[in-house]
Structure formats: C-alpha cells, structure tokens
Coordinates of C-alpha atoms in Angstrom, one line a residue:
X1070 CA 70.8 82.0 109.4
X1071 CA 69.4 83.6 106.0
X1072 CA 70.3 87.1 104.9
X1073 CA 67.2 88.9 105.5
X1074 CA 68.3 92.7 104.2
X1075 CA 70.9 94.4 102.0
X1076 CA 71.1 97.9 102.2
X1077 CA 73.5 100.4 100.4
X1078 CA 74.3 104.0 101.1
X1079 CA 76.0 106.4 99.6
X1080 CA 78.3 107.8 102.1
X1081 CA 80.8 110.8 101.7
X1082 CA 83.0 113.1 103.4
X1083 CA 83.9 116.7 102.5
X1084 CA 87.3 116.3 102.4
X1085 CA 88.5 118.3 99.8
X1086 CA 87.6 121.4 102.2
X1087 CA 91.1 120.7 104.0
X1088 CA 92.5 118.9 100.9
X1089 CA 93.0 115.5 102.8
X1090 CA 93.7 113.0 100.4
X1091 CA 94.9 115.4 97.7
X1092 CA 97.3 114.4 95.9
X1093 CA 98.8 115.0 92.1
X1094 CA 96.3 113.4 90.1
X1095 CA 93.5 113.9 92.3
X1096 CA 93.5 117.7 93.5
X1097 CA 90.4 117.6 95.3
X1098 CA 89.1 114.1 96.9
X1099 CA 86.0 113.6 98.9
X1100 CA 86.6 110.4 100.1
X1101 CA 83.6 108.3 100.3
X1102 CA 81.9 104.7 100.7
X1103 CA 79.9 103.0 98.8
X1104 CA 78.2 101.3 102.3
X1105 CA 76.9 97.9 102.1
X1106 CA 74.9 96.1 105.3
X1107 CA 73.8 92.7 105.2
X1108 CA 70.8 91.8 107.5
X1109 CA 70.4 88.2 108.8
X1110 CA 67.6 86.8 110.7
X1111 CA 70.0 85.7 113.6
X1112 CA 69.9 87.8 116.9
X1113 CA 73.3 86.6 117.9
X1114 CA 74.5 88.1 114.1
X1115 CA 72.5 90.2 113.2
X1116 CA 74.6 92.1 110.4
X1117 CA 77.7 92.1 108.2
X1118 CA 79.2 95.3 106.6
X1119 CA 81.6 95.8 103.7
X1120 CA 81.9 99.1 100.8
X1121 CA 84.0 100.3 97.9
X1122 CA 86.1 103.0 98.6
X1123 CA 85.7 106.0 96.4
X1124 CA 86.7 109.8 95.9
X1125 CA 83.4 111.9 95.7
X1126 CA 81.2 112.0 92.2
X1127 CA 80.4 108.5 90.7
X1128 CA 79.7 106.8 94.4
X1129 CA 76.4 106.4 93.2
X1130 CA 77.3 104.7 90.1
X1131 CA 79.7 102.2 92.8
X1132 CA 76.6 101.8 95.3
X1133 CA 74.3 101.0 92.2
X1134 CA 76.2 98.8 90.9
X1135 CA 76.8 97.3 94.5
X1136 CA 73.1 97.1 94.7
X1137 CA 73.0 94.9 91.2
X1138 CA 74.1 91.8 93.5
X1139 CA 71.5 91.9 95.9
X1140 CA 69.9 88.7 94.1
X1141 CA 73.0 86.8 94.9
X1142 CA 72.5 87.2 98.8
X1143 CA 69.0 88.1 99.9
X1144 CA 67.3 84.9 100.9
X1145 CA 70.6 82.7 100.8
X1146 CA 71.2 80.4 104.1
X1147 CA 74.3 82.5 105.4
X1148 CA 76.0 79.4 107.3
X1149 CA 75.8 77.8 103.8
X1150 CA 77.9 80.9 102.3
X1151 CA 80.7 80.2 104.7
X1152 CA 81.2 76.5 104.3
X1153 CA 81.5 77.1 100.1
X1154 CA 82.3 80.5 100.1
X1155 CA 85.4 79.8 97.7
X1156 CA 82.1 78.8 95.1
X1157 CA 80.4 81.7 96.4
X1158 CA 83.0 83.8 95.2
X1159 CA 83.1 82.4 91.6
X1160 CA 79.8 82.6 91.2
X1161 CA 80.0 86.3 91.5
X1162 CA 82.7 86.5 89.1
X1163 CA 80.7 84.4 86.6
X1164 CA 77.5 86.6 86.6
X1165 CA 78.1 86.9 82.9
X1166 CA 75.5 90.1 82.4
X1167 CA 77.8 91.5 85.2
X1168 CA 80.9 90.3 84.4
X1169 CA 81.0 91.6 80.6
X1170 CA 81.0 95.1 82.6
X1171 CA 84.7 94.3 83.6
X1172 CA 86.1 91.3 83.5
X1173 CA 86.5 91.1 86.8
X1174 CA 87.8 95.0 86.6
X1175 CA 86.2 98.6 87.3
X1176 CA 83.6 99.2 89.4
X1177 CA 81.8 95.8 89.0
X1178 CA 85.0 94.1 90.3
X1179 CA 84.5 96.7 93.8
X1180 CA 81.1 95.6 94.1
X1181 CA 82.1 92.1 94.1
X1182 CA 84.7 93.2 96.8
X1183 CA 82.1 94.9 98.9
X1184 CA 79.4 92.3 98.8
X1185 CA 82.4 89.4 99.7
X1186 CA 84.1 91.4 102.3
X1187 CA 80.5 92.0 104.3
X1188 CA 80.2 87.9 103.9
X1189 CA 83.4 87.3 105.3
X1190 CA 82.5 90.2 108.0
X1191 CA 79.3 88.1 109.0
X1192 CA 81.7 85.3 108.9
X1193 CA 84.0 86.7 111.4
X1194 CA 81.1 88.2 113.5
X1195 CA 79.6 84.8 113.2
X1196 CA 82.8 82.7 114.6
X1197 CA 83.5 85.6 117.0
X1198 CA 87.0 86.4 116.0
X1199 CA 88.9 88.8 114.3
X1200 CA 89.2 88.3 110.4
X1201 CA 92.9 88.2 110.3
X1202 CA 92.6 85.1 113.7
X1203 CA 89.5 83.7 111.6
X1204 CA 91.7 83.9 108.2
X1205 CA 94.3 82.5 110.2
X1206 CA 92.8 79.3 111.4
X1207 CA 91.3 78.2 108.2
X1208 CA 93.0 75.1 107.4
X1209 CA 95.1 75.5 104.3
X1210 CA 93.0 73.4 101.7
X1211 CA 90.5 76.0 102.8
X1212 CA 92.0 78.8 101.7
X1213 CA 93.3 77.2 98.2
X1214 CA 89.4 76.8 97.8
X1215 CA 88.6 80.3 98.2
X1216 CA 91.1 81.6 95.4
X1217 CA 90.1 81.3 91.8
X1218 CA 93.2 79.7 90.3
X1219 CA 92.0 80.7 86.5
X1220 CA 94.7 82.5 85.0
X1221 CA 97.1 82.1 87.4
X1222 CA 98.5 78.6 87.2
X1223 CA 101.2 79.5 85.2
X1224 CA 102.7 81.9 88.6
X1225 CA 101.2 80.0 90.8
X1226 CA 99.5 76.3 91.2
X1227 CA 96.8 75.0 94.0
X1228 CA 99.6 72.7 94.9
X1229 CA 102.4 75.3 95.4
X1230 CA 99.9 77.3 97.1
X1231 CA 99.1 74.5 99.4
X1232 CA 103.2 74.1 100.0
X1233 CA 103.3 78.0 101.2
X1234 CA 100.6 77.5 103.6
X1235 CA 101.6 74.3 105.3
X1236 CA 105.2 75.7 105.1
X1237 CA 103.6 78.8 107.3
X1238 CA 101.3 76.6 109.7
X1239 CA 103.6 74.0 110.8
X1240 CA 106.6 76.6 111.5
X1241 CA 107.7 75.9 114.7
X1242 CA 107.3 80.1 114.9
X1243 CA 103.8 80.8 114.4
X1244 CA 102.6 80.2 117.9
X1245 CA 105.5 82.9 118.8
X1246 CA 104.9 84.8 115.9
X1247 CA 100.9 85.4 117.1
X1248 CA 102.3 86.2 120.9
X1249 CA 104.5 89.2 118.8
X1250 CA 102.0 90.1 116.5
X1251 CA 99.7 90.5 120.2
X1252 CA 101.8 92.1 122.1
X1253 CA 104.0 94.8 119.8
X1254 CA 101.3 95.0 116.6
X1255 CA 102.2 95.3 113.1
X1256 CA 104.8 98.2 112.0
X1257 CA 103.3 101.0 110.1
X1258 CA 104.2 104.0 107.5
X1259 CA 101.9 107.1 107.7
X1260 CA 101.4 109.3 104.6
X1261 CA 99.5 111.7 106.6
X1262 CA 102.4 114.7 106.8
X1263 CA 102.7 113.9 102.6
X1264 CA 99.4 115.4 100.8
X1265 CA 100.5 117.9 98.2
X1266 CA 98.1 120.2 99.4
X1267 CA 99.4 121.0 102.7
X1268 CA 101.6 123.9 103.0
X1269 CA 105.5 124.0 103.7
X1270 CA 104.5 124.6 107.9
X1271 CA 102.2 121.7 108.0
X1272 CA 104.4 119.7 106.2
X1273 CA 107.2 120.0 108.5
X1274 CA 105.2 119.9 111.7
X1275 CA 103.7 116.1 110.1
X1276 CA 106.7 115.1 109.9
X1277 CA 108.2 116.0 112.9
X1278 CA 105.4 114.5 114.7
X1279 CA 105.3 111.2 112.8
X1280 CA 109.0 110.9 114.0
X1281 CA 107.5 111.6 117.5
X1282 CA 105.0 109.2 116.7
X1283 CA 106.7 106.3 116.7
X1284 CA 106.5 105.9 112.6
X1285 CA 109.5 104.9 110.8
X1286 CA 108.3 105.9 107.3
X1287 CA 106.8 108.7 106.3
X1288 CA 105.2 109.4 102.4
X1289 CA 105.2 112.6 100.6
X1290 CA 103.0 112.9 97.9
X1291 CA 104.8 114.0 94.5
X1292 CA 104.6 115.0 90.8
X1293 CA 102.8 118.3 90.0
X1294 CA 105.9 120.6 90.4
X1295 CA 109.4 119.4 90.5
X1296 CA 110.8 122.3 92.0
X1297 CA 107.8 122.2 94.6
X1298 CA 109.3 118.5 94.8
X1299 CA 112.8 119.4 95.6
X1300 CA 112.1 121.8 98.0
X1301 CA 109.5 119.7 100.3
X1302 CA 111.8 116.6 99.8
X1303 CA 114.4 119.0 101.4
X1304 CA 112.2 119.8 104.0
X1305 CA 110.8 116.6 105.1
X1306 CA 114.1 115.5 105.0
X1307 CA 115.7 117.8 107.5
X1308 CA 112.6 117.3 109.3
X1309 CA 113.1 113.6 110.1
X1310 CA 116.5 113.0 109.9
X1311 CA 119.2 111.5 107.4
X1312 CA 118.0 107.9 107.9
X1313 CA 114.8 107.8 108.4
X1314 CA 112.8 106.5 104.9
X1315 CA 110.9 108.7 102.8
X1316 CA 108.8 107.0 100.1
X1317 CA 107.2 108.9 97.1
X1318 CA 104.1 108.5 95.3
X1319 CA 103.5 109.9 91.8
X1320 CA 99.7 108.5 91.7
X1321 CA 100.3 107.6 87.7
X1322 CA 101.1 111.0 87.1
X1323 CA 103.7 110.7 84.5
X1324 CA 105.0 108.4 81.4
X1325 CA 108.0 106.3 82.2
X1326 CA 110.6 108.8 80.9
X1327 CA 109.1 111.6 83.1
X1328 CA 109.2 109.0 85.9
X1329 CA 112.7 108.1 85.1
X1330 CA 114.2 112.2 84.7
X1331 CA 111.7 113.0 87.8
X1332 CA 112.9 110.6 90.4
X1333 CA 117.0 110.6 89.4
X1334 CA 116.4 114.2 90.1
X1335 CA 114.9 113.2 93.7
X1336 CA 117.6 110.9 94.1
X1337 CA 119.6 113.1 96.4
X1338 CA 117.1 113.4 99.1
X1339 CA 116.9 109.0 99.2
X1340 CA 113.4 108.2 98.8
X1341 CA 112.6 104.7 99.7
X1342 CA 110.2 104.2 97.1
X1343 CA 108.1 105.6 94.3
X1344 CA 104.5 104.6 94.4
X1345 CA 102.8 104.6 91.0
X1346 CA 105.2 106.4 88.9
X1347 CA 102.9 105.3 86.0
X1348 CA 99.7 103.9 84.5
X1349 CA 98.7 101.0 86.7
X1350 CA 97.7 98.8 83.8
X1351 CA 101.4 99.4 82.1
X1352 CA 103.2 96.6 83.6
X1353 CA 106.3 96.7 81.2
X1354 CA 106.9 101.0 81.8
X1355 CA 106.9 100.0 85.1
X1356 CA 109.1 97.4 84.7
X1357 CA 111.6 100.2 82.6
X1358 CA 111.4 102.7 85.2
X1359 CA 112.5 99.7 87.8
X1360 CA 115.7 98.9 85.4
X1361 CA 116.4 102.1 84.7
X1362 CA 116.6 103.4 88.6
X1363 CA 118.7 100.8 89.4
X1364 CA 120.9 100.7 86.7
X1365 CA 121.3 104.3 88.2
X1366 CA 122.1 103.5 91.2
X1367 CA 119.6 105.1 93.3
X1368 CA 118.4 102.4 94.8
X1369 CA 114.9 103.7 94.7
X1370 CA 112.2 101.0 95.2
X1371 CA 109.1 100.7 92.5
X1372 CA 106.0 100.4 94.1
X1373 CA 101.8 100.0 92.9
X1374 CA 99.1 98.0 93.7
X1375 CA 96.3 100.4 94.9
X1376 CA 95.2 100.5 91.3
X1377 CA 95.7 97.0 90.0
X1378 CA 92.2 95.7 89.6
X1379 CA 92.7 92.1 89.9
X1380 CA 95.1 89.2 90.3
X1381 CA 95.9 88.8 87.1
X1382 CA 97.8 92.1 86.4
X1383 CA 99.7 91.3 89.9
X1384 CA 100.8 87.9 88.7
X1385 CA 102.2 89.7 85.5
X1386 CA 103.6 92.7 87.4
X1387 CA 106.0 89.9 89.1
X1388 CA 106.2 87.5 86.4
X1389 CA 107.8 90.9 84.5
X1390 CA 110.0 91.9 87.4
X1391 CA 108.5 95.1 87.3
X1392 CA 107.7 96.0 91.7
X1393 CA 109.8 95.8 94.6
X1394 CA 106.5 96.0 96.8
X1395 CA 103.3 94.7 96.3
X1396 CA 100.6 97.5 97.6
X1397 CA 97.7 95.4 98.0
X1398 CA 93.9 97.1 98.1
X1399 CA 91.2 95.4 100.4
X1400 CA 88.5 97.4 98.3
X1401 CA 89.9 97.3 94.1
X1402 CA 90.0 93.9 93.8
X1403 CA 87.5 91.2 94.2
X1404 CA 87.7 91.1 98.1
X1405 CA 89.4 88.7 100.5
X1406 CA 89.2 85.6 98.1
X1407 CA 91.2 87.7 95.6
X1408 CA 93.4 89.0 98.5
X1409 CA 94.9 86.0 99.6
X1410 CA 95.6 84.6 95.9
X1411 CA 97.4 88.2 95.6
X1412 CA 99.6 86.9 99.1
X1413 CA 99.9 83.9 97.7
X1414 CA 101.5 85.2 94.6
X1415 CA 103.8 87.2 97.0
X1416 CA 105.1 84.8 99.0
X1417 CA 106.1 82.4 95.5
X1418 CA 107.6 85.5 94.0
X1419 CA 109.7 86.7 97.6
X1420 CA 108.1 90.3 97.4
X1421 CA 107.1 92.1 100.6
X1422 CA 103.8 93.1 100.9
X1423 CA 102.9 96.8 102.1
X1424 CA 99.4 97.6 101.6
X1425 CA 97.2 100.9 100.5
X1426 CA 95.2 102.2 103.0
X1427 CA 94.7 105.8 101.7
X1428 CA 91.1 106.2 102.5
X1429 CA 88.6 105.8 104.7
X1430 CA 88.0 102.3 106.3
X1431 CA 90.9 101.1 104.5
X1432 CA 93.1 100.6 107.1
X1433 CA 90.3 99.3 109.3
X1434 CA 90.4 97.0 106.7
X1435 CA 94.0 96.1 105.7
X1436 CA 95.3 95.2 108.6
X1437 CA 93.2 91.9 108.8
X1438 CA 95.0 91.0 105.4
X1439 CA 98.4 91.9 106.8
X1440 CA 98.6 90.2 110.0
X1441 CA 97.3 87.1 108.4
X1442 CA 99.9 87.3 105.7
X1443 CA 102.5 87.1 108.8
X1444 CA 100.8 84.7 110.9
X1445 CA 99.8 82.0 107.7
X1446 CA 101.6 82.7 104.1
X1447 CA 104.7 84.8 104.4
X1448 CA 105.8 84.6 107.9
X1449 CA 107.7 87.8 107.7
X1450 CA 107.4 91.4 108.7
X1451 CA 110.8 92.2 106.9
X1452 CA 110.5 94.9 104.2
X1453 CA 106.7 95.4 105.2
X1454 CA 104.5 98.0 106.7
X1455 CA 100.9 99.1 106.6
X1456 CA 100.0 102.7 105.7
X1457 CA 98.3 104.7 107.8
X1458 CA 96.6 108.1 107.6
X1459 CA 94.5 109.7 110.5
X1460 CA 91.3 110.3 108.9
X1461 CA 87.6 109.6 109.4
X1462 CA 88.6 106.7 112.3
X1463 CA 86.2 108.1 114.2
X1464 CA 83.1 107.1 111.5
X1465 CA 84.1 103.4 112.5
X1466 CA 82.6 101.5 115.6
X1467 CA 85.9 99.7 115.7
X1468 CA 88.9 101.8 114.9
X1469 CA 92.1 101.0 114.2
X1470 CA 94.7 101.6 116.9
X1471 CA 98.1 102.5 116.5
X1472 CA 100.8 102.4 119.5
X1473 CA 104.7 103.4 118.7
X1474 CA 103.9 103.6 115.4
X1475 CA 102.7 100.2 114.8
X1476 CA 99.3 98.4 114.2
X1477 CA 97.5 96.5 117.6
X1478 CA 96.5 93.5 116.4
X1479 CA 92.3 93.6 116.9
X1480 CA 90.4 91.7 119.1
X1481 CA 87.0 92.4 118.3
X1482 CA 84.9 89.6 115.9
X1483 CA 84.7 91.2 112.4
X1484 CA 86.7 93.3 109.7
X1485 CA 86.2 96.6 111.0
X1486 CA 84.2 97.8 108.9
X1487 CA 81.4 98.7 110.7
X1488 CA 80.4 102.2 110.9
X1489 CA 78.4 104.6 113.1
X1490 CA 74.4 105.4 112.5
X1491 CA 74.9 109.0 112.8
X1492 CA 77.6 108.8 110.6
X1493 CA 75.7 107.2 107.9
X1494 CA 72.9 109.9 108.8
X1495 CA 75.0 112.9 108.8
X1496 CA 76.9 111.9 106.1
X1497 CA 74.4 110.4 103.2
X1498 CA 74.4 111.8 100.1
X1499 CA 72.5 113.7 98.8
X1500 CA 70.2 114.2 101.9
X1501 CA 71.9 113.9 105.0
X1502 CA 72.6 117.5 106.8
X1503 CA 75.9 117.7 106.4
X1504 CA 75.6 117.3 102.7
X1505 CA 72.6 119.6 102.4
X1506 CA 74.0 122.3 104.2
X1507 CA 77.1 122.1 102.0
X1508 CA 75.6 121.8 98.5
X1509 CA 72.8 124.8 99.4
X1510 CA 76.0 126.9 100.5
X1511 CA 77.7 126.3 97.0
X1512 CA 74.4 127.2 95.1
X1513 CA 75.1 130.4 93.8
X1514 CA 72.0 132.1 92.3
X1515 CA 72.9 133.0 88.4
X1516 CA 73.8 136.6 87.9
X1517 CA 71.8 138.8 85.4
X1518 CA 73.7 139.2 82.3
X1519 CA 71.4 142.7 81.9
X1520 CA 72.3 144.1 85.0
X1521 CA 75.0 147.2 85.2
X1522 CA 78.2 146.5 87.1
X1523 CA 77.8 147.5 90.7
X1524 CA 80.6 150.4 92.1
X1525 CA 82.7 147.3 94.0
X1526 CA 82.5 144.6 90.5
X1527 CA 83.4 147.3 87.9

C-alpha cells in the first residue's frame, strides 16, 4: 500500500460576507483549509484527507508549508506508517530544517497536524472504522507509543499514562458506555447564536432556537464593547432562560486586569465560562484572572485551548492551576498523537475536556477525539461538551450530525474530513469561480486624481 500522491489546495470560504466566525479579535474571518489528500496505490483505500484550519490571507503560507512534508510520505509503504506511526510522528517533529521554524509551534506545527491526521484518516479508512472506534480499540501500550513523552514526564509518565488507559479499558462500563455513546451521542454547546457580528434580532432568534434545539449551552462572543456586552448578555439571557449556561469568549482580547474588571462586570448575567480572556501563551495571567474570579465569587469558569500550540504549554497551563476546561484543537497542535497526550494530561490532572470546533471541518474532526476520550482515557461526559457551529457541513462527504443537541456517534471508516470535488473546485483560491467572481467584483479601477468632481461626489 505505498502513498502514491499528495496534493494540497488552498481552500476558502467568503465568510466574512455574513460575518460568520467574527468575533472581537478577528472582525472579518474567511474561514478556510489548508486541504491535504494523500493518494495510495490501493483500490480498496485509495485516499486519506487531513488540513490546517485557517481564517483567510496566509492559507497559502499553511498549504506551503503543508506541501514542505511531502518527502516524508510520497513513496513510504502506508501499512508500514500505521504499525510505527508513534515513530512516524517523531520523525516529523525532528525534521530539524523544519523544526527550527517552531519548535513544534506556528504554522509548521499545523502542517505536521495535517499530514498526521490524513495518516490516521487512511488508517481508519484502511481498518474500516470510525477514528474515535479505531482510537478506541488500540491496545493501550499503543497509544503510550504514539505520544512523545519529551517534556512532559514531569506531569505525566508513560507508566501513569499506561495506568489511565488500562483503568478505562477494563472498566466494567465501557462496553455500556459504547451502547450510550451509540444510541444518545455526545452532548454539545453551539456558539452559532454568539458571533459579535450578528445583530440584537439574530441574536435572540439563535438563541431561542438553540434552546429549541436541544442545546444546553450556548456562547456569545465578547470583548469589543462592554456596554454592547451588557446588553446582549441581557438579551441572550432572557432569551434562554435563568438556568440555562452562557459561556463567553474574549478570543485574547484583553490583559488580565481588563479580563478581571470586564467579566466581574458580566458577572450578573452568570456566564459559565470565559474562553481566552487573554494571551494564549500567558499561562500565569491566566492563572490571575482564575484566582481573582473566584476569590470573587462569581464562579466563572477559565477556559483556552484553541490557541495553545502544543502539549507542553497544556501541561503547564495545569501544572499552574490556571483552566477549568481544557479546549482541545484537532488542527493547532501536532495532530492526533499530540491529541491524546493532551487527554492524557487531562484525565491525571481531573479537568474536563470541551473541545474548539470553531471552523470548518473542525467539528467533523473533534468529535473523534471526544468520544474516544469517553470510551478509553476519561470515562466521563461530566462537565464536557463539544462545540458546534452550523457552517460549511455541507463542503464535507461525511457531516457531522447532531440530534437533541448532542453529537451521533459516526459510523462511517475515517475522520471526516473528507470533502466534496466541487467544493474544492468552486472554492480554490485564487482560481476557482467563486473566488474569481468575488475578487474581480472588489477590483475597483483607480480614480483619476485630475478629474473634476462629478455633480453627485462634490
């Protein structure tokens, strides 16, 4: 079985026409994917598909560097791959030409995360299973050998990560455990009502609906305005009731003593959480903002992950005490091998996981990592949910699908992140017709500084 072909598109969505996605920090998103296919010379599997989630300009940088891999997998035996991929994975990490471009960080660190989660795609394809039932099965000496322990051993050993997975696999629960996670899915939040573009109407009517849904959490997206704040926190809140949770995300809009003065005065309306109330890479401010909200007594939750680019900044985040959730990405950091060290980590420290899936594909994505973390590391659903927005589902050959609010566990062999040829026609960058008929209607011709006013300009 030996990888044949790996292609790469660019692939984006005009988003920011409706302002999906936007969001305090990021007023104008066109969410896109860095697209990776790998070709095999097997009939029965022919391809495997991963990207990198981006936001618009510097795709192409994130499919180039995406494409600076392709001597890693063209021409390797894919069946090979499988059986070692735990080596596979650090010999990505230890490209050093490569890796001098993070460490294991920034856009080189999502390329590694594309190129691993298309191998374990092909993986899943190949087995015919779902990722999260293929992730599942592994035995658990295989899963210590697909996580890079460097760094981490002070958090977290091979030996106490051995102890959380046998603890999981020979639970007396986890046959019952799959028959729930079959028949009633994995619980969900959506932020879809939340994005700070949206007016007060839409807002409401989200909301409403989400209740209607079946959802029971909701996100609203904060930090530009705080009397804008106030106000849509008021109106989500009537619009879903007293009880139902309203998290908050600031997307690292503020320093911690803006955090701090922003969310006490959100504190009457309850939010559940705030979501990067800070830098991602400042693990003690978010660590102050934690102490200082519940030395307040709001009981607000401190959330990030979607921005922590490796394990290593996770481990210290919990070695510091400075999250209530872990918001796992399946796209930032270096794939699935890094994923289920990040579990790992989770499950020694006793923090729920709730993962980012703000984007498209993620949620295809996610849930794999999710319902595997229930079924083979923490064994819990308490305290956990998996965002969901309703965007761009369509683009994928296997979409998620959401009943009453919650995840259905998929069935079909892969990660779901396959997506649709006319998509990836329509939809290439710079070239494909969608994209050309939007960039020639924003070319403007240059007006003629010599020319006199006209009757309707002057």
């Amino acid at each position: 079985m030996r990888i044949t072909g790996f292609d790469t598109v660019d692939l984006r969505f005009p988003t920011s026409r409706e302002l999906d996605g936007s969001d305090a920090m990021n007023k104008d998103p066109d969410y896109s994917a860095a697209y990776l296919v790998l070709r095999t010379d097997d009939p029965d599997t022919p391809a495997g598909y991963g990207f990198a989630f981006t936001i618009g300009r510097g795709n192409d940088v994130q499919t180039a560097a995406i494409d600076s891999l392709r001597g890693h997998l063209v021409g390797r035996d894919a069946r090979e791959l499988f059986a070692a991929i735990g080596d596979f994975n650090r010999e990505l990490l230890n490209d050093s030409q490569l890796r001098w471009l993070g460490p294991e960080k920034g856009v080189i660190h999502m390329a590694v995360s594309a190129v691993l989660n298309a191998v374990w795609d092909l993986y899943a394809r190949h087995e015919r299973k779902p990722l999260w039932r293929l992730l599942s099965d592994l035995a658990p000496e295989r899963l210590v050998d697909c996580v890079d322990f460097r760094y981490l051993e002070d958090a977290l050993t091979p030996d106490q990560a051995l102890e959380i997975l046998h603890a999981a696999r020979e639970n007396p629960a986890r046959d019952a455990r799959e028959r729930a996670l079959l028949a009633r899915g994995y619980p969900a939040y959506t932020t879809s009502p939340g994005w700070l573009g949206y007016s007060d109407e839409k807002l409401v009517r989200l909301s409403r609906q989400a209740v209607a849904d079946g959802f029971e959490m909701i996100k609203l997206k904060v930090g530009d305005d705080l009397a804008d704040d106030r106000r849509r926190m008021s109106l989500a809140r009537a619009a879903v009731g007293p009880d139902l949770p309203i998290a908050v995300d600031a997307n690292q809009r503020w320093g911690s003593a803006e955090a701090i003065r922003w969310m006490t005065a959100l504190a009457e309306f309850r939010p559940y959480w705030i979501e990067e109330p800070t830098s991602p890479d400042d693990v003690l401010a978010h660590a102050a903002v934690r102490r200082a909200l519940a030395e307040a007594g709001t009981g607000i939750l401190v959330a990030t992950g979607e921005h922590v680019h490796n394990r290593v900044m996770f481990k210290q985040y919990l070695q510091a005490g400075a999250l209530d959730v872990m918001q796992i990405d399946a796209a930032r950091v270096g794939g699935v091998n890094e994923n289920i060290a990040n579990l790992l980590l989770a499950a020694r420290f006793g923090v729920p996981v709730c993962p980012h899936a703000g984007g498209v594909g993620l949620c295809e994505l996610v849930q794999h990592l999710s319902m595997f973390d229930y079924l083979a590391v923490s064994g819990s659903q308490d305290g956990r949910r998996i965002e969901y927005v309703d965007h761009l589902h369509e683009h994928f050959t296997d979409p998620v699908v959401l009943e009453n609010g919650r995840y259905r566990a998929p069935l079909t062999p892969g990660s779901g992140a396959r997506i649709h040829e006319r998509t990836l026609a329509e939809y290439r960058y710079p070239d494909g017709p969608v994209w050309a008929a939007e960039l020639a209607g924003s070319a403007q011709p240059a007006a003629d500084p010599t020319a006199e006013p006209s009757e309707a300009t002057a």
